[in-house]
PDB file of C-alpha atoms in Angstrom:
ATOM      1  CA  UNK H 214       7.822  52.362 -40.678  1.00  0.00           C
ATOM      2  CA  UNK H 215      11.188  51.999 -42.486  1.00  0.00           C
ATOM      3  CA  UNK H 216      14.335  52.665 -40.467  1.00  0.00           C
ATOM      4  CA  UNK H 217      15.438  55.403 -42.717  1.00  0.00           C
ATOM      5  CA  UNK H 218      12.396  57.410 -42.091  1.00  0.00           C
ATOM      6  CA  UNK H 219      13.007  56.964 -38.318  1.00  0.00           C
ATOM      7  CA  UNK H 220      16.378  58.265 -38.704  1.00  0.00           C
ATOM      8  CA  UNK H 221      15.225  61.374 -40.828  1.00  0.00           C
ATOM      9  CA  UNK H 222      12.555  62.264 -38.258  1.00  0.00           C
ATOM     10  CA  UNK H 223      15.212  63.326 -35.691  1.00  0.00           C
ATOM     11  CA  UNK H 224      14.562  64.066 -32.090  1.00  0.00           C
ATOM     12  CA  UNK H 225      14.631  67.942 -31.305  1.00  0.00           C
ATOM     13  CA  UNK H 226      13.683  68.617 -27.841  1.00  0.00           C
ATOM     14  CA  UNK H 227      11.594  71.798 -26.687  1.00  0.00           C
ATOM     15  CA  UNK H 228      14.151  73.199 -24.041  1.00  0.00           C
ATOM     16  CA  UNK H 229      17.743  74.274 -23.825  1.00  0.00           C
ATOM     17  CA  UNK H 230      21.063  73.061 -21.867  1.00  0.00           C
ATOM     18  CA  UNK H 231      20.728  69.450 -22.564  1.00  0.00           C
ATOM     19  CA  UNK H 232      24.561  69.251 -22.317  1.00  0.00           C
ATOM     20  CA  UNK H 233      23.858  69.381 -18.525  1.00  0.00           C
ATOM     21  CA  UNK H 234      23.036  65.617 -18.489  1.00  0.00           C
ATOM     22  CA  UNK H 235      26.464  64.624 -19.777  1.00  0.00           C
ATOM     23  CA  UNK H 236      28.223  66.998 -17.238  1.00  0.00           C
ATOM     24  CA  UNK H 237      26.070  65.359 -14.531  1.00  0.00           C
ATOM     25  CA  UNK H 238      26.815  61.720 -15.778  1.00  0.00           C
ATOM     26  CA  UNK H 239      30.719  62.485 -15.988  1.00  0.00           C
ATOM     27  CA  UNK H 240      30.650  63.139 -12.194  1.00  0.00           C
ATOM     28  CA  UNK H 241      29.095  59.812 -11.251  1.00  0.00           C
ATOM     29  CA  UNK H 242      31.699  57.334  -9.825  1.00  0.00           C
ATOM     30  CA  UNK H 243      29.828  54.149  -8.715  1.00  0.00           C
ATOM     31  CA  UNK H 244      26.217  54.329 -10.248  1.00  0.00           C
ATOM     32  CA  UNK H 245      23.490  51.903  -9.445  1.00  0.00           C
ATOM     33  CA  UNK H 246      22.707  51.950 -13.332  1.00  0.00           C
ATOM     34  CA  UNK H 247      19.254  53.559 -13.428  1.00  0.00           C
ATOM     35  CA  UNK H 248      17.943  56.771 -14.658  1.00  0.00           C
ATOM     36  CA  UNK H 249      14.518  58.427 -15.307  1.00  0.00           C
ATOM     37  CA  UNK H 250      12.813  61.238 -17.186  1.00  0.00           C
ATOM     38  CA  UNK H 251       9.254  62.262 -16.346  1.00  0.00           C
ATOM     39  CA  UNK H 252       7.851  64.061 -19.434  1.00  0.00           C
ATOM     40  CA  UNK H 253       9.240  62.433 -22.298  1.00  0.00           C
ATOM     41  CA  UNK H 254       7.584  64.236 -25.212  1.00  0.00           C
ATOM     42  CA  UNK H 255       9.301  63.068 -28.447  1.00  0.00           C
ATOM     43  CA  UNK H 256      11.983  61.285 -26.692  1.00  0.00           C
ATOM     44  CA  UNK H 257      14.952  63.725 -27.210  1.00  0.00           C
ATOM     45  CA  UNK H 258      15.843  64.289 -23.370  1.00  0.00           C
ATOM     46  CA  UNK H 259      15.871  60.475 -22.975  1.00  0.00           C
ATOM     47  CA  UNK H 260      18.209  60.084 -25.995  1.00  0.00           C
ATOM     48  CA  UNK H 261      20.567  62.630 -24.696  1.00  0.00           C
ATOM     49  CA  UNK H 262      20.775  60.983 -21.184  1.00  0.00           C
ATOM     50  CA  UNK H 263      21.390  57.517 -22.580  1.00  0.00           C
ATOM     51  CA  UNK H 264      23.973  58.690 -25.001  1.00  0.00           C
ATOM     52  CA  UNK H 265      25.697  60.501 -22.241  1.00  0.00           C
ATOM     53  CA  UNK H 266      25.715  57.262 -20.307  1.00  0.00           C
ATOM     54  CA  UNK H 267      27.035  55.133 -23.218  1.00  0.00           C
ATOM     55  CA  UNK H 268      29.939  57.648 -23.597  1.00  0.00           C
ATOM     56  CA  UNK H 269      30.818  57.742 -19.887  1.00  0.00           C
ATOM     57  CA  UNK H 270      30.602  53.976 -19.148  1.00  0.00           C
ATOM     58  CA  UNK H 271      31.182  52.349 -22.559  1.00  0.00           C
ATOM     59  CA  UNK H 272      29.151  49.292 -21.794  1.00  0.00           C
ATOM     60  CA  UNK H 273      30.798  48.700 -18.358  1.00  0.00           C
ATOM     61  CA  UNK H 274      27.652  49.615 -16.520  1.00  0.00           C
ATOM     62  CA  UNK H 275      24.414  48.499 -18.028  1.00  0.00           C
ATOM     63  CA  UNK H 276      21.743  51.286 -17.869  1.00  0.00           C
ATOM     64  CA  UNK H 277      17.964  51.020 -17.180  1.00  0.00           C
ATOM     65  CA  UNK H 278      16.322  54.268 -18.188  1.00  0.00           C
ATOM     66  CA  UNK H 279      12.593  54.893 -17.414  1.00  0.00           C
ATOM     67  CA  UNK H 280      10.425  57.368 -19.296  1.00  0.00           C
ATOM     68  CA  UNK H 281       7.169  58.245 -17.724  1.00  0.00           C
ATOM     69  CA  UNK H 282       4.574  60.028 -19.575  1.00  0.00           C
ATOM     70  CA  UNK H 283       0.714  59.780 -19.981  1.00  0.00           C
ATOM     71  CA  UNK H 284       0.536  61.477 -23.445  1.00  0.00           C
ATOM     72  CA  UNK H 285      -3.246  61.504 -24.702  1.00  0.00           C
ATOM     73  CA  UNK H 286      -3.251  65.208 -25.308  1.00  0.00           C
ATOM     74  CA  UNK H 287      -4.532  65.682 -21.536  1.00  0.00           C
ATOM     75  CA  UNK H 288      -4.423  69.074 -19.930  1.00  0.00           C
ATOM     76  CA  UNK H 289      -1.104  70.136 -18.522  1.00  0.00           C
ATOM     77  CA  UNK H 290       0.318  72.765 -16.159  1.00  0.00           C
ATOM     78  CA  UNK H 291       2.967  74.631 -18.082  1.00  0.00           C
ATOM     79  CA  UNK H 292       3.801  77.149 -15.301  1.00  0.00           C
ATOM     80  CA  UNK H 293       2.303  78.501 -12.125  1.00  0.00           C
ATOM     81  CA  UNK H 294       0.421  80.984 -14.121  1.00  0.00           C
ATOM     82  CA  UNK H 295      -0.562  78.697 -17.082  1.00  0.00           C
ATOM     83  CA  UNK H 296      -2.591  75.697 -15.938  1.00  0.00           C
ATOM     84  CA  UNK H 297      -4.839  73.219 -17.723  1.00  0.00           C
ATOM     85  CA  UNK H 298      -3.271  73.801 -21.148  1.00  0.00           C
ATOM     86  CA  UNK H 299      -3.287  71.044 -23.997  1.00  0.00           C
ATOM     87  CA  UNK H 300       0.177  71.039 -25.702  1.00  0.00           C
ATOM     88  CA  UNK H 301      -0.506  68.451 -28.309  1.00  0.00           C
ATOM     89  CA  UNK H 302       1.249  65.668 -26.654  1.00  0.00           C
ATOM     90  CA  UNK H 303      -0.746  63.172 -28.414  1.00  0.00           C
ATOM     91  CA  UNK H 304      -0.917  59.380 -28.525  1.00  0.00           C
ATOM     92  CA  UNK H 305       0.388  59.701 -32.173  1.00  0.00           C
ATOM     93  CA  UNK H 306       3.653  61.531 -30.811  1.00  0.00           C
ATOM     94  CA  UNK H 307       3.809  58.455 -28.329  1.00  0.00           C
ATOM     95  CA  UNK H 308       3.599  55.976 -30.989  1.00  0.00           C
ATOM     96  CA  UNK H 309       6.268  57.809 -32.972  1.00  0.00           C
ATOM     97  CA  UNK H 310       8.726  58.067 -29.882  1.00  0.00           C
ATOM     98  CA  UNK H 311       8.084  54.432 -29.202  1.00  0.00           C
ATOM     99  CA  UNK H 312       9.304  53.429 -32.679  1.00  0.00           C
ATOM    100  CA  UNK H 313      12.312  55.405 -32.628  1.00  0.00           C
ATOM    101  CA  UNK H 314      13.299  54.465 -29.111  1.00  0.00           C
ATOM    102  CA  UNK H 315      12.752  50.899 -29.610  1.00  0.00           C
ATOM    103  CA  UNK H 316      14.947  50.823 -32.816  1.00  0.00           C
ATOM    104  CA  UNK H 317      17.926  52.655 -31.310  1.00  0.00           C
ATOM    105  CA  UNK H 318      17.788  52.788 -27.442  1.00  0.00           C
ATOM    106  CA  UNK H 319      17.033  49.350 -25.895  1.00  0.00           C
ATOM    107  CA  UNK H 320      17.864  50.881 -22.444  1.00  0.00           C
ATOM    108  CA  UNK H 321      14.648  52.650 -22.569  1.00  0.00           C
ATOM    109  CA  UNK H 322      11.721  51.503 -20.650  1.00  0.00           C
ATOM    110  CA  UNK H 323       8.221  53.251 -21.171  1.00  0.00           C
ATOM    111  CA  UNK H 324       5.674  53.867 -18.418  1.00  0.00           C
ATOM    112  CA  UNK H 325       2.553  55.104 -19.755  1.00  0.00           C
ATOM    113  CA  UNK H 326       1.374  56.954 -16.553  1.00  0.00           C
ATOM    114  CA  UNK H 327       1.224  60.652 -15.356  1.00  0.00           C
ATOM    115  CA  UNK H 328       3.730  61.445 -12.500  1.00  0.00           C
ATOM    116  CA  UNK H 329       1.036  61.203  -9.674  1.00  0.00           C
ATOM    117  CA  UNK H 330      -0.193  57.621 -10.858  1.00  0.00           C
ATOM    118  CA  UNK H 331       3.298  56.384 -11.153  1.00  0.00           C
ATOM    119  CA  UNK H 332       4.028  57.646  -7.677  1.00  0.00           C
ATOM    120  CA  UNK H 333       0.928  56.039  -6.126  1.00  0.00           C
ATOM    121  CA  UNK H 334       1.305  52.778  -7.900  1.00  0.00           C
ATOM    122  CA  UNK H 335       4.990  52.142  -7.523  1.00  0.00           C
ATOM    123  CA  UNK H 336       5.851  53.323  -4.168  1.00  0.00           C
ATOM    124  CA  UNK H 337       8.278  50.283  -3.517  1.00  0.00           C
ATOM    125  CA  UNK H 338       9.903  50.417  -7.023  1.00  0.00           C
ATOM    126  CA  UNK H 339       9.107  49.596 -10.728  1.00  0.00           C
ATOM    127  CA  UNK H 340      10.021  46.014 -11.740  1.00  0.00           C
ATOM    128  CA  UNK H 341      11.826  45.063 -14.997  1.00  0.00           C
ATOM    129  CA  UNK H 342      12.541  41.458 -16.194  1.00  0.00           C
ATOM    130  CA  UNK H 343      16.087  40.632 -17.334  1.00  0.00           C
ATOM    131  CA  UNK H 344      16.666  36.873 -16.737  1.00  0.00           C
ATOM    132  CA  UNK H 345      15.048  37.571 -13.403  1.00  0.00           C
ATOM    133  CA  UNK H 346      12.817  40.148 -11.816  1.00  0.00           C
ATOM    134  CA  UNK H 347      14.633  43.380 -10.803  1.00  0.00           C
ATOM    135  CA  UNK H 348      12.822  46.006  -8.713  1.00  0.00           C
ATOM    136  CA  UNK H 349      14.187  49.364  -9.642  1.00  0.00           C
ATOM    137  CA  UNK H 350      13.875  51.863  -6.710  1.00  0.00           C
ATOM    138  CA  UNK H 351      17.018  54.031  -6.894  1.00  0.00           C
ATOM    139  CA  UNK H 352      18.166  56.208  -9.388  1.00  0.00           C
ATOM    140  CA  UNK H 353      21.413  58.074 -10.499  1.00  0.00           C
ATOM    141  CA  UNK H 354      19.849  60.891 -12.363  1.00  0.00           C
ATOM    142  CA  UNK H 355      16.203  62.133 -12.602  1.00  0.00           C
ATOM    143  CA  UNK H 356      15.090  64.656 -15.326  1.00  0.00           C
ATOM    144  CA  UNK H 357      11.850  66.428 -14.200  1.00  0.00           C
ATOM    145  CA  UNK H 358      10.140  67.671 -17.223  1.00  0.00           C
ATOM    146  CA  UNK H 359       6.572  66.906 -16.431  1.00  0.00           C
ATOM    147  CA  UNK H 360       4.092  69.416 -14.901  1.00  0.00           C
ATOM    148  CA  UNK H 361       5.957  73.024 -14.505  1.00  0.00           C
ATOM    149  CA  UNK H 362       3.770  74.296 -11.560  1.00  0.00           C
ATOM    150  CA  UNK H 363       5.355  74.494  -7.981  1.00  0.00           C
ATOM    151  CA  UNK H 364       3.087  72.085  -6.320  1.00  0.00           C
ATOM    152  CA  UNK H 365       3.744  69.460  -8.960  1.00  0.00           C
ATOM    153  CA  UNK H 366       7.534  69.919  -8.923  1.00  0.00           C
ATOM    154  CA  UNK H 367       7.722  69.779  -5.126  1.00  0.00           C
ATOM    155  CA  UNK H 368       5.624  66.539  -5.194  1.00  0.00           C
ATOM    156  CA  UNK H 369       7.984  64.981  -7.904  1.00  0.00           C
ATOM    157  CA  UNK H 370      11.243  66.273  -5.980  1.00  0.00           C
ATOM    158  CA  UNK H 371       9.901  64.794  -2.598  1.00  0.00           C
ATOM    159  CA  UNK H 372       9.176  61.644  -4.281  1.00  0.00           C
ATOM    160  CA  UNK H 373      12.400  61.009  -6.246  1.00  0.00           C
ATOM    161  CA  UNK H 374      14.833  62.212  -3.580  1.00  0.00           C
ATOM    162  CA  UNK H 375      14.353  59.554  -1.262  1.00  0.00           C
ATOM    163  CA  UNK H 376      14.761  57.125  -4.227  1.00  0.00           C
ATOM    164  CA  UNK H 377      18.163  58.503  -4.907  1.00  0.00           C
ATOM    165  CA  UNK H 378      21.539  56.421  -5.306  1.00  0.00           C
ATOM    166  CA  UNK H 379      24.422  57.523  -3.143  1.00  0.00           C
ATOM    167  CA  UNK H 380      25.378  59.851  -5.877  1.00  0.00           C
ATOM    168  CA  UNK H 381      22.380  61.403  -7.664  1.00  0.00           C
ATOM    169  CA  UNK H 382      21.331  64.542  -9.677  1.00  0.00           C
ATOM    170  CA  UNK H 383      17.730  65.787 -10.082  1.00  0.00           C
ATOM    171  CA  UNK H 384      17.668  67.999 -13.178  1.00  0.00           C
ATOM    172  CA  UNK H 385      14.724  70.333 -13.392  1.00  0.00           C
ATOM    173  CA  UNK H 386      13.470  71.694 -16.513  1.00  0.00           C
ATOM    174  CA  UNK H 387      11.881  75.110 -17.253  1.00  0.00           C
ATOM    175  CA  UNK H 388      12.888  76.177 -13.756  1.00  0.00           C
ATOM    176  CA  UNK H 389      11.826  79.853 -14.312  1.00  0.00           C
ATOM    177  CA  UNK H 390       8.233  78.723 -14.553  1.00  0.00           C
ATOM    178  CA  UNK H 391       7.570  78.016 -10.817  1.00  0.00           C
ATOM    179  CA  UNK H 392       8.966  78.720  -7.361  1.00  0.00           C
ATOM    180  CA  UNK H 393      12.656  77.320  -7.610  1.00  0.00           C
ATOM    181  CA  UNK H 394      13.481  78.538  -4.269  1.00  0.00           C
ATOM    182  CA  UNK H 395      10.672  76.746  -2.564  1.00  0.00           C
ATOM    183  CA  UNK H 396      11.595  73.523  -4.437  1.00  0.00           C
ATOM    184  CA  UNK H 397      15.170  73.834  -3.379  1.00  0.00           C
ATOM    185  CA  UNK H 398      14.113  74.628   0.241  1.00  0.00           C
ATOM    186  CA  UNK H 399      12.084  71.282   0.386  1.00  0.00           C
ATOM    187  CA  UNK H 400      14.954  69.398  -1.396  1.00  0.00           C
ATOM    188  CA  UNK H 401      17.539  70.443   1.415  1.00  0.00           C
ATOM    189  CA  UNK H 402      15.372  69.357   4.211  1.00  0.00           C
ATOM    190  CA  UNK H 403      16.693  65.918   5.582  1.00  0.00           C
ATOM    191  CA  UNK H 404      14.502  63.098   4.932  1.00  0.00           C
ATOM    192  CA  UNK H 405      14.770  59.340   5.390  1.00  0.00           C
ATOM    193  CA  UNK H 406      14.680  57.379   2.120  1.00  0.00           C
ATOM    194  CA  UNK H 407      14.535  53.787   0.787  1.00  0.00           C
ATOM    195  CA  UNK H 408      17.885  52.931   2.451  1.00  0.00           C
ATOM    196  CA  UNK H 409      17.751  53.014   6.332  1.00  0.00           C
ATOM    197  CA  UNK H 410      19.819  55.457   8.270  1.00  0.00           C
ATOM    198  CA  UNK H 411      20.537  57.456   5.091  1.00  0.00           C
ATOM    199  CA  UNK H 412      19.526  61.040   4.539  1.00  0.00           C
ATOM    200  CA  UNK H 413      18.239  62.451   1.418  1.00  0.00           C
ATOM    201  CA  UNK H 414      18.935  66.159   1.245  1.00  0.00           C
ATOM    202  CA  UNK H 415      19.926  67.916  -2.196  1.00  0.00           C
ATOM    203  CA  UNK H 416      21.528  71.191  -2.741  1.00  0.00           C
ATOM    204  CA  UNK H 417      21.319  73.479  -5.663  1.00  0.00           C
ATOM    205  CA  UNK H 418      24.561  73.049  -7.756  1.00  0.00           C
ATOM    206  CA  UNK H 419      23.573  74.530 -11.199  1.00  0.00           C
ATOM    207  CA  UNK H 420      20.959  77.302 -12.108  1.00  0.00           C
ATOM    208  CA  UNK H 421      20.755  78.036 -15.903  1.00  0.00           C
ATOM    209  CA  UNK H 422      18.526  79.838 -18.218  1.00  0.00           C
ATOM    210  CA  UNK H 423      16.118  76.907 -18.411  1.00  0.00           C
ATOM    211  CA  UNK H 424      17.545  74.004 -16.338  1.00  0.00           C
ATOM    212  CA  UNK H 425      18.575  73.677 -12.586  1.00  0.00           C
ATOM    213  CA  UNK H 426      20.332  70.797 -10.890  1.00  0.00           C
ATOM    214  CA  UNK H 427      20.279  69.398  -7.480  1.00  0.00           C
ATOM    215  CA  UNK H 428      22.847  66.953  -6.032  1.00  0.00           C
ATOM    216  CA  UNK H 429      22.917  65.000  -2.929  1.00  0.00           C
ATOM    217  CA  UNK H 430      26.788  64.580  -2.889  1.00  0.00           C
ATOM    218  CA  UNK H 431      29.821  66.946  -2.903  1.00  0.00           C
ATOM    219  CA  UNK H 432      31.227  67.896  -6.296  1.00  0.00           C
ATOM    220  CA  UNK H 433      34.614  69.760  -6.557  1.00  0.00           C
ATOM    221  CA  UNK H 434      33.269  72.463  -8.997  1.00  0.00           C
ATOM    222  CA  UNK H 435      29.916  73.939  -9.389  1.00  0.00           C
ATOM    223  CA  UNK H 436      28.177  72.907 -12.531  1.00  0.00           C
ATOM    224  CA  UNK H 437      27.902  76.548 -13.645  1.00  0.00           C
ATOM    225  CA  UNK H 438      31.645  76.555 -13.999  1.00  0.00           C
ATOM    226  CA  UNK H 439      31.857  73.424 -16.203  1.00  0.00           C
TER     227      UNK H 439
END
């Protein structure tokens, strides 16, 4: 595929409030340099996260960004009351996404698994190889755009919050499709994580039309006021 054709087929996204990623990343002061998106689709969310990181740190903080998605047009829970639906997230979409991301976003690392497979296989972290083996097990920002039922989102939040960096945001997509109060309640409970003697409790700092944001550190202004 010619590069001009890749550029023409611009990423669109299937949600709203993508600017929240830039607002979150602006508030990071000492990041570890790792972000993740669960539910990649055509890659738009990942491009926005990576672009925001580039704008904020201008090459001074290298980024590893993981995109986790099974594709394969498997059945998917789009809401608590909409389960087992196929949304045409095909392997052809995956191939198109990979061509685009490999051309323009070298920070992107694709993990072709569903969320539960990823959690089960990489409890201790996910390795990348950059001059040496590096085990990534902490994140500055995680975008949860996979299954949109309460049970799945609770499992995702419970997994990622104990792998949070000192300053971390969890961005929840389509937060009106599941029980957000239950998710926030789980996230706010103290739990030990990958760093000894550190608690991983998150609070709701933004609730919009489609996205909500959890944070594990104090910010001066609620993101709803940004």
